[in-house]
Coordinates of C-alpha atoms in Angstrom, one line a residue:
M1 CA 0.9 20.2 -22.0
F2 CA 3.7 19.5 -19.5
S3 CA 5.5 16.2 -19.5
G4 CA 7.5 14.4 -16.9
V5 CA 6.5 13.2 -13.4
F6 CA 7.9 16.2 -11.6
S7 CA 6.3 18.7 -14.0
Q8 CA 2.9 17.0 -13.5
A9 CA 3.4 16.9 -9.7
F10 CA 4.2 20.6 -9.7
V11 CA 1.1 21.4 -11.7
Y12 CA -1.2 19.4 -9.3
L13 CA 0.4 20.8 -6.2
L14 CA 0.4 24.4 -7.4
A15 CA -3.3 24.1 -8.4
A16 CA -4.2 22.9 -4.9
V17 CA -2.1 25.5 -3.1
L18 CA -3.8 28.3 -5.1
A19 CA -7.4 27.1 -5.4
V20 CA -8.2 25.6 -2.0
P21 CA -7.5 28.7 0.2
L22 CA -9.5 30.8 -2.2
A23 CA -12.4 28.3 -2.2
K24 CA -12.4 28.2 1.6
R25 CA -12.3 32.0 1.8
L26 CA -15.4 32.1 -0.4
G27 CA -17.1 29.5 1.9
L28 CA -17.1 26.7 -0.8
G29 CA -15.1 24.1 1.1
S30 CA -11.9 22.3 0.1
A31 CA -13.5 19.6 -1.9
L32 CA -15.0 22.1 -4.4
G33 CA -11.7 24.0 -4.4
Y34 CA -9.8 20.9 -5.5
I35 CA -12.4 20.0 -8.2
L36 CA -12.4 23.6 -9.6
A37 CA -8.6 23.4 -9.6
G38 CA -8.8 20.2 -11.7
V39 CA -11.3 21.9 -14.1
I40 CA -8.9 24.8 -14.6
I41 CA -5.7 22.7 -15.2
G42 CA -7.6 20.1 -17.2
P43 CA -7.5 19.4 -21.0
F44 CA -10.6 21.6 -21.7
V45 CA -9.4 24.8 -20.0
L46 CA -5.7 25.4 -19.6
G47 CA -4.6 22.0 -20.9
L48 CA -1.8 21.6 -18.3
V49 CA -2.8 18.0 -17.7
G50 CA -4.3 15.4 -20.1
Q51 CA -5.4 11.8 -20.3
E52 CA -3.1 10.7 -17.5
T53 CA -5.7 12.1 -15.0
Q54 CA -7.5 8.7 -15.2
D55 CA -4.3 7.0 -14.0
V56 CA -3.8 9.6 -11.3
M57 CA -7.4 9.1 -10.2
H58 CA -6.9 5.4 -9.7
F59 CA -3.9 6.1 -7.6
A60 CA -5.5 8.9 -5.6
E61 CA -8.5 6.6 -4.8
F62 CA -6.2 5.3 -2.1
G63 CA -7.0 8.5 -0.3
V64 CA -10.6 7.2 0.1
V65 CA -9.2 4.0 1.6
L66 CA -7.1 6.0 4.1
M67 CA -10.1 8.1 5.1
L68 CA -12.2 5.0 5.8
F69 CA -9.4 3.6 7.9
L70 CA -9.2 6.8 10.0
V71 CA -13.0 6.8 10.4
G72 CA -12.8 3.2 11.6
L73 CA -10.2 4.2 14.2
E74 CA -12.8 6.6 15.7
L75 CA -15.4 3.9 16.1
E76 CA -15.1 1.2 18.7
P77 CA -16.8 -2.2 17.8
S78 CA -19.5 -1.6 20.4
V79 CA -20.4 1.7 18.7
L80 CA -20.6 0.0 15.3
W81 CA -22.8 -2.7 16.7
R82 CA -25.2 0.0 18.1
M83 CA -25.3 1.4 14.6
R84 CA -26.4 -1.8 12.9
L85 CA -30.0 -0.8 12.6
P86 CA -29.4 2.5 10.7
I87 CA -26.7 0.8 8.6
L88 CA -28.9 -2.1 7.5
G89 CA -32.3 -0.4 7.7
L90 CA -31.7 3.1 6.5
G91 CA -28.8 2.2 4.2
G92 CA -30.6 -0.8 2.7
A93 CA -33.8 1.1 2.1
Q94 CA -31.9 4.0 0.5
V95 CA -30.0 1.7 -2.0
V96 CA -33.1 -0.4 -2.9
L97 CA -35.6 2.5 -3.3
T98 CA -33.2 4.8 -5.1
A99 CA -32.1 2.0 -7.5
A100 CA -35.7 1.1 -8.2
A101 CA -36.7 4.8 -8.9
L102 CA -33.7 5.5 -11.1
A103 CA -34.1 2.2 -13.0
G104 CA -37.7 3.3 -13.6
V105 CA -36.5 6.6 -15.1
A106 CA -34.1 4.7 -17.3
L107 CA -36.9 2.3 -18.5
A108 CA -39.1 5.3 -19.3
L109 CA -36.2 6.7 -21.5
G110 CA -36.3 3.5 -23.5
M111 CA -33.4 1.6 -22.0
P112 CA -33.4 -2.3 -21.9
W113 CA -34.4 -3.5 -18.5
Q114 CA -31.0 -5.0 -17.8
T115 CA -29.3 -1.6 -18.6
A116 CA -31.9 0.2 -16.5
V117 CA -31.2 -2.0 -13.5
A118 CA -27.5 -1.5 -13.8
I119 CA -27.9 2.3 -14.1
G120 CA -30.2 2.4 -11.1
L121 CA -27.9 0.3 -8.9
T122 CA -24.8 2.4 -9.8
L123 CA -26.4 5.8 -9.5
A124 CA -28.0 4.9 -6.1
L125 CA -24.5 5.1 -4.6
S126 CA -23.2 8.5 -3.2
S127 CA -19.7 9.9 -2.9
T128 CA -17.9 8.6 0.2
A129 CA -15.0 10.9 -0.4
I130 CA -16.9 14.2 -0.7
V131 CA -19.5 13.5 2.0
L132 CA -17.1 12.3 4.7
Q133 CA -14.6 15.1 3.9
T134 CA -17.4 17.7 4.2
L135 CA -18.8 16.2 7.4
K136 CA -15.4 16.2 9.1
E137 CA -14.5 19.7 7.9
K138 CA -17.7 21.2 9.2
G139 CA -17.8 19.1 12.4
W140 CA -21.1 17.4 11.5
M141 CA -20.0 13.7 12.0
N142 CA -21.7 13.5 15.4
T143 CA -25.0 15.1 14.4
G144 CA -28.0 13.0 13.6
A145 CA -27.6 13.7 9.9
G146 CA -23.9 12.9 10.1
R147 CA -24.5 9.5 11.7
A148 CA -27.3 8.7 9.3
G149 CA -25.2 9.7 6.3
F150 CA -22.3 7.6 7.5
S151 CA -24.6 4.6 8.0
V152 CA -25.9 4.9 4.4
L153 CA -22.3 5.3 3.0
L154 CA -21.1 2.3 4.8
F155 CA -24.0 0.2 3.5
Q156 CA -23.3 1.5 0.0
D157 CA -19.6 0.4 0.3
I158 CA -20.8 -3.1 1.2
A159 CA -23.4 -3.1 -1.6
V160 CA -20.7 -2.6 -4.3
I161 CA -19.7 -6.3 -3.8
P162 CA -23.1 -7.9 -4.8
I163 CA -23.6 -5.2 -7.5
L164 CA -20.3 -6.3 -9.1
A165 CA -21.3 -9.9 -8.8
V166 CA -24.8 -9.3 -10.4
L167 CA -23.7 -7.1 -13.4
P168 CA -22.3 -9.8 -15.6
F169 CA -25.7 -11.6 -15.5
L170 CA -27.4 -8.5 -16.9
A171 CA -25.5 -8.6 -20.3
V172 CA -27.4 -7.3 -23.3
P173 CA -26.1 -9.4 -26.2
E174 CA -26.8 -6.9 -28.9
L175 CA -24.6 -4.2 -27.3
L176 CA -21.2 -3.6 -28.9
T177 CA -18.5 -2.3 -26.7
D178 CA -14.9 -1.1 -27.1
T179 CA -13.2 -3.0 -24.3
A180 CA -9.8 -1.6 -25.1
S181 CA -10.5 1.5 -23.1
I182 CA -11.8 -0.2 -20.1
D183 CA -9.7 -0.4 -16.9
T184 CA -11.2 -2.2 -14.0
H185 CA -9.9 -4.3 -11.2
A186 CA -13.3 -5.9 -10.4
V187 CA -14.0 -9.2 -8.8
D188 CA -13.0 -12.4 -10.7
T189 CA -16.4 -13.6 -11.9
D190 CA -15.0 -17.0 -12.9
R191 CA -14.7 -18.2 -9.3
P192 CA -17.3 -20.6 -8.0
G193 CA -19.7 -19.1 -5.6
W194 CA -18.5 -21.2 -2.6
L195 CA -14.9 -20.1 -3.2
Q196 CA -15.9 -16.4 -3.5
A197 CA -17.8 -16.7 -0.2
A198 CA -14.9 -18.5 1.5
L199 CA -12.5 -15.8 0.3
V200 CA -14.7 -13.0 1.6
L201 CA -15.1 -14.7 5.0
G202 CA -11.5 -15.6 5.2
V203 CA -10.3 -12.0 4.5
V204 CA -12.8 -10.4 6.9
G205 CA -11.9 -12.9 9.6
G206 CA -8.2 -12.5 8.9
I207 CA -8.5 -8.7 9.3
A208 CA -10.3 -9.1 12.6
V209 CA -7.9 -11.7 14.0
A210 CA -4.7 -10.0 12.8
G211 CA -5.9 -6.6 14.0
R212 CA -6.8 -8.0 17.4
F213 CA -3.9 -10.3 18.2
L214 CA -1.1 -9.7 15.7
M215 CA -0.8 -6.0 14.9
R216 CA -0.7 -4.8 18.6
P217 CA 2.5 -6.8 19.3
V218 CA 4.0 -5.6 16.0
F219 CA 3.2 -2.0 16.8
H220 CA 4.7 -2.4 20.3
W221 CA 7.9 -3.8 18.8
I222 CA 8.0 -1.0 16.1
A223 CA 7.4 1.7 18.8
S224 CA 10.3 0.3 20.9
T225 CA 12.7 1.3 18.0
R226 CA 11.6 4.9 18.5
S227 CA 11.7 5.4 14.7
L228 CA 8.8 7.5 13.4
E229 CA 9.6 6.6 9.8
L230 CA 9.4 2.9 10.6
F231 CA 6.1 3.4 12.4
I232 CA 4.6 5.3 9.4
A233 CA 6.0 2.6 7.0
T234 CA 4.4 -0.2 9.1
A235 CA 1.0 1.6 9.2
L236 CA 1.1 2.2 5.4
T237 CA 2.2 -1.4 4.8
L238 CA -0.7 -2.7 6.9
I239 CA -3.2 -0.6 4.9
V240 CA -1.8 -1.4 1.5
G241 CA -1.7 -5.1 2.4
I242 CA -5.4 -5.0 3.5
T243 CA -6.3 -3.2 0.3
L244 CA -4.6 -5.9 -1.9
A245 CA -6.3 -8.7 0.1
T246 CA -9.8 -7.2 -0.1
E247 CA -9.4 -6.5 -3.8
Y248 CA -8.3 -10.0 -4.4
A249 CA -11.4 -11.3 -2.5
G250 CA -13.7 -9.0 -4.5
L251 CA -14.4 -6.7 -1.5
S252 CA -14.3 -2.9 -1.5
P253 CA -10.8 -1.9 -0.3
A254 CA -12.4 1.0 1.6
L255 CA -14.6 -1.5 3.5
G256 CA -11.7 -3.7 4.4
T257 CA -9.5 -0.9 5.8
F258 CA -12.6 0.5 7.6
L259 CA -12.9 -2.9 9.4
A260 CA -9.2 -2.8 10.2
G261 CA -9.6 0.7 11.7
V262 CA -12.6 -0.5 13.8
V263 CA -10.5 -3.5 15.2
L264 CA -7.6 -1.1 16.1
A265 CA -9.9 1.5 17.6
E266 CA -9.3 0.3 21.1
S267 CA -5.5 0.1 20.5
E268 CA -3.2 2.3 22.5
F269 CA -1.6 3.3 19.2
R270 CA -4.8 4.7 17.8
H271 CA -3.8 8.4 18.1
E272 CA -0.3 7.8 16.7
L273 CA -1.9 6.1 13.7
E274 CA -4.3 9.0 13.2
S275 CA -1.7 11.7 13.3
N276 CA 0.7 9.9 11.1
I277 CA -1.8 8.9 8.3
E278 CA -3.8 12.1 8.2
P279 CA -1.4 14.0 6.0
F280 CA -1.2 11.2 3.4
K281 CA -5.0 11.0 3.4
G282 CA -5.5 14.7 2.9
L283 CA -3.0 14.9 0.1
L284 CA -4.3 11.9 -1.8
L285 CA -7.9 12.9 -1.3
G286 CA -7.0 16.4 -2.8
L287 CA -5.4 14.7 -5.7
F288 CA -8.5 12.5 -6.2
F289 CA -10.8 15.6 -6.3
I290 CA -8.4 17.4 -8.7
S291 CA -8.5 14.3 -11.0
V292 CA -12.3 14.3 -10.9
G293 CA -12.4 18.0 -12.0
A294 CA -9.8 17.4 -14.8
S295 CA -11.8 14.4 -16.1
I296 CA -14.9 16.3 -16.9
D297 CA -15.5 16.0 -20.7
F298 CA -16.7 19.5 -21.5
A299 CA -16.8 18.6 -25.2
L300 CA -19.6 16.1 -24.3
V301 CA -21.3 18.7 -22.1
A302 CA -21.2 21.3 -24.9
G303 CA -22.5 18.8 -27.4
E304 CA -25.6 17.8 -25.3
P305 CA -26.1 20.5 -22.7
G306 CA -29.9 20.1 -22.4
V307 CA -29.7 16.3 -21.9
I308 CA -26.9 16.5 -19.4
L309 CA -28.6 19.3 -17.4
A310 CA -31.9 17.3 -17.3
L311 CA -30.1 14.1 -16.2
V312 CA -28.2 16.0 -13.4
V313 CA -31.4 17.6 -12.2
T314 CA -33.2 14.3 -12.3
L315 CA -30.5 12.4 -10.4
I316 CA -30.2 15.0 -7.7
G317 CA -34.0 15.5 -7.5
V318 CA -34.8 11.8 -7.2
K319 CA -32.2 11.1 -4.6
F320 CA -33.0 14.2 -2.6
S321 CA -36.7 13.4 -2.5
L322 CA -36.2 9.7 -1.4
L323 CA -33.6 10.7 1.2
L324 CA -36.0 13.3 2.6
L325 CA -38.7 10.6 2.8
L326 CA -36.4 8.1 4.5
G327 CA -35.1 10.7 6.9
R328 CA -38.7 11.3 7.9
L329 CA -39.5 7.6 8.3
F330 CA -36.4 7.2 10.5
R331 CA -37.4 10.2 12.6
L332 CA -34.7 12.7 11.9
N333 CA -35.7 16.2 12.9
L334 CA -36.2 18.8 10.0
A335 CA -32.8 20.3 10.1
D336 CA -31.0 16.9 10.2
N337 CA -33.3 15.5 7.6
L338 CA -32.6 18.4 5.2
M339 CA -28.8 18.0 5.8
F340 CA -29.0 14.3 5.3
A341 CA -30.8 14.7 1.9
F342 CA -28.5 17.5 0.7
I343 CA -25.2 15.7 1.5
L344 CA -26.1 12.4 -0.2
A345 CA -27.9 13.6 -3.3
Q346 CA -25.0 13.1 -5.7
G347 CA -23.5 10.2 -7.6
G348 CA -20.4 8.5 -6.2
E349 CA -16.9 7.6 -7.2
F350 CA -17.8 3.9 -7.4
A351 CA -19.7 4.9 -10.6
F352 CA -16.4 5.1 -12.4
L353 CA -15.6 1.4 -11.6
L354 CA -19.2 0.1 -12.0
F355 CA -19.9 1.8 -15.3
S356 CA -16.6 0.6 -16.7
F357 CA -17.3 -2.9 -15.5
A358 CA -20.9 -2.8 -16.9
T359 CA -19.6 -1.6 -20.3
K360 CA -17.0 -4.3 -20.4
N361 CA -19.8 -6.9 -19.7
R362 CA -22.1 -5.5 -22.4
V363 CA -24.7 -4.2 -19.9
I364 CA -24.4 -0.5 -20.9
G365 CA -23.3 1.0 -24.2
S366 CA -20.1 3.0 -24.1
D367 CA -21.9 6.2 -25.2
V368 CA -24.4 6.0 -22.4
S369 CA -21.7 5.1 -19.9
N370 CA -19.6 8.1 -20.9
L371 CA -22.6 10.4 -20.6
L372 CA -23.5 9.1 -17.2
V373 CA -19.9 9.4 -15.9
V374 CA -20.0 13.1 -16.8
V375 CA -23.4 13.4 -15.0
V376 CA -22.0 11.8 -11.9
V377 CA -18.9 14.1 -11.9
L378 CA -21.1 17.2 -12.3
T379 CA -23.3 16.1 -9.3
M380 CA -20.2 15.5 -7.2
M381 CA -19.0 19.0 -8.2
L382 CA -22.4 20.5 -7.2
T383 CA -22.5 18.9 -3.8
P384 CA -20.6 21.6 -1.9
L385 CA -22.9 24.2 -3.5
L386 CA -26.0 22.1 -2.3
I387 CA -24.5 22.2 1.2
I388 CA -24.1 26.0 1.0
A389 CA -27.8 26.1 -0.1
Y390 CA -28.7 24.1 3.0

């Protein structure tokens, strides 16, 4: 295995350069190309990278944050207000129904009810990174399925906050857990409820006010220096600052930067922000997908192939069926309804955080958590193939 920062960077970049053009040529899409590259260089194939992929993944999740900021820049507040019905109605129904159905499956498999609820809530979420990347690549964002899918993903990002707050109350005392391996930056559950609510409102209000009245004069002043590097540094400082503030308040960083993007959507600097941030987003998202591929525990897959296959099929089947039903209820035409169901039928990257947090709080056993993380990664890996099937 290679050592040293530059050696690791070379391996990741070379894997992307070789795998992504080949995957696109085969019609598989860049997301699957990155994931396959991660599988190949990972510890279970060539072994060019090892356990540091978890640290790389946490860093590369910033690519998801940048992506949501860019999506927000394309949505004016009036457009977002018009989408409130599908966000709350369709998104809320998807999370509630899917969580209930998957919790029912977990109960049927003999899990305690607390564990079943936690599993259902976590697996109800889909992959913002893969879905939005695919929708943008294929030009589907403005289709009926694209808008419906985006509404559901936005509600899911919001839902992470109450899920994190609820998990500690679902503790199963008899569960033993190895907390040494847990790495999570979840919400501080020791805060009083009123303080947590005030923090959330303060951060959201601060983002709205600063974006509306403070950032425009700042960007005007930075633009007057005619320094592209300074403009890029200011934009990244803004996004990193919002990420830190939203994390401290227990909000999803992706949600916070999305709101900032919406606030700046009417700014005259919108196009400059998009063009300057896009390369960073693409590179970090690619790194995230490679890390996902490299983190697949093939030893666990080889040890219990039947169980994992059954769980993957069950997760995709349950989510696909419910999404198809909801699409029908919300009057999507057949083509849009099928696309809507195919693109959201996987688990999501928030599962890595939520399963870690649930394990730390003795809601889910570490063996079950590790198994479900592999299932989530495999469903993410299968998503581009499901879209090809569509």
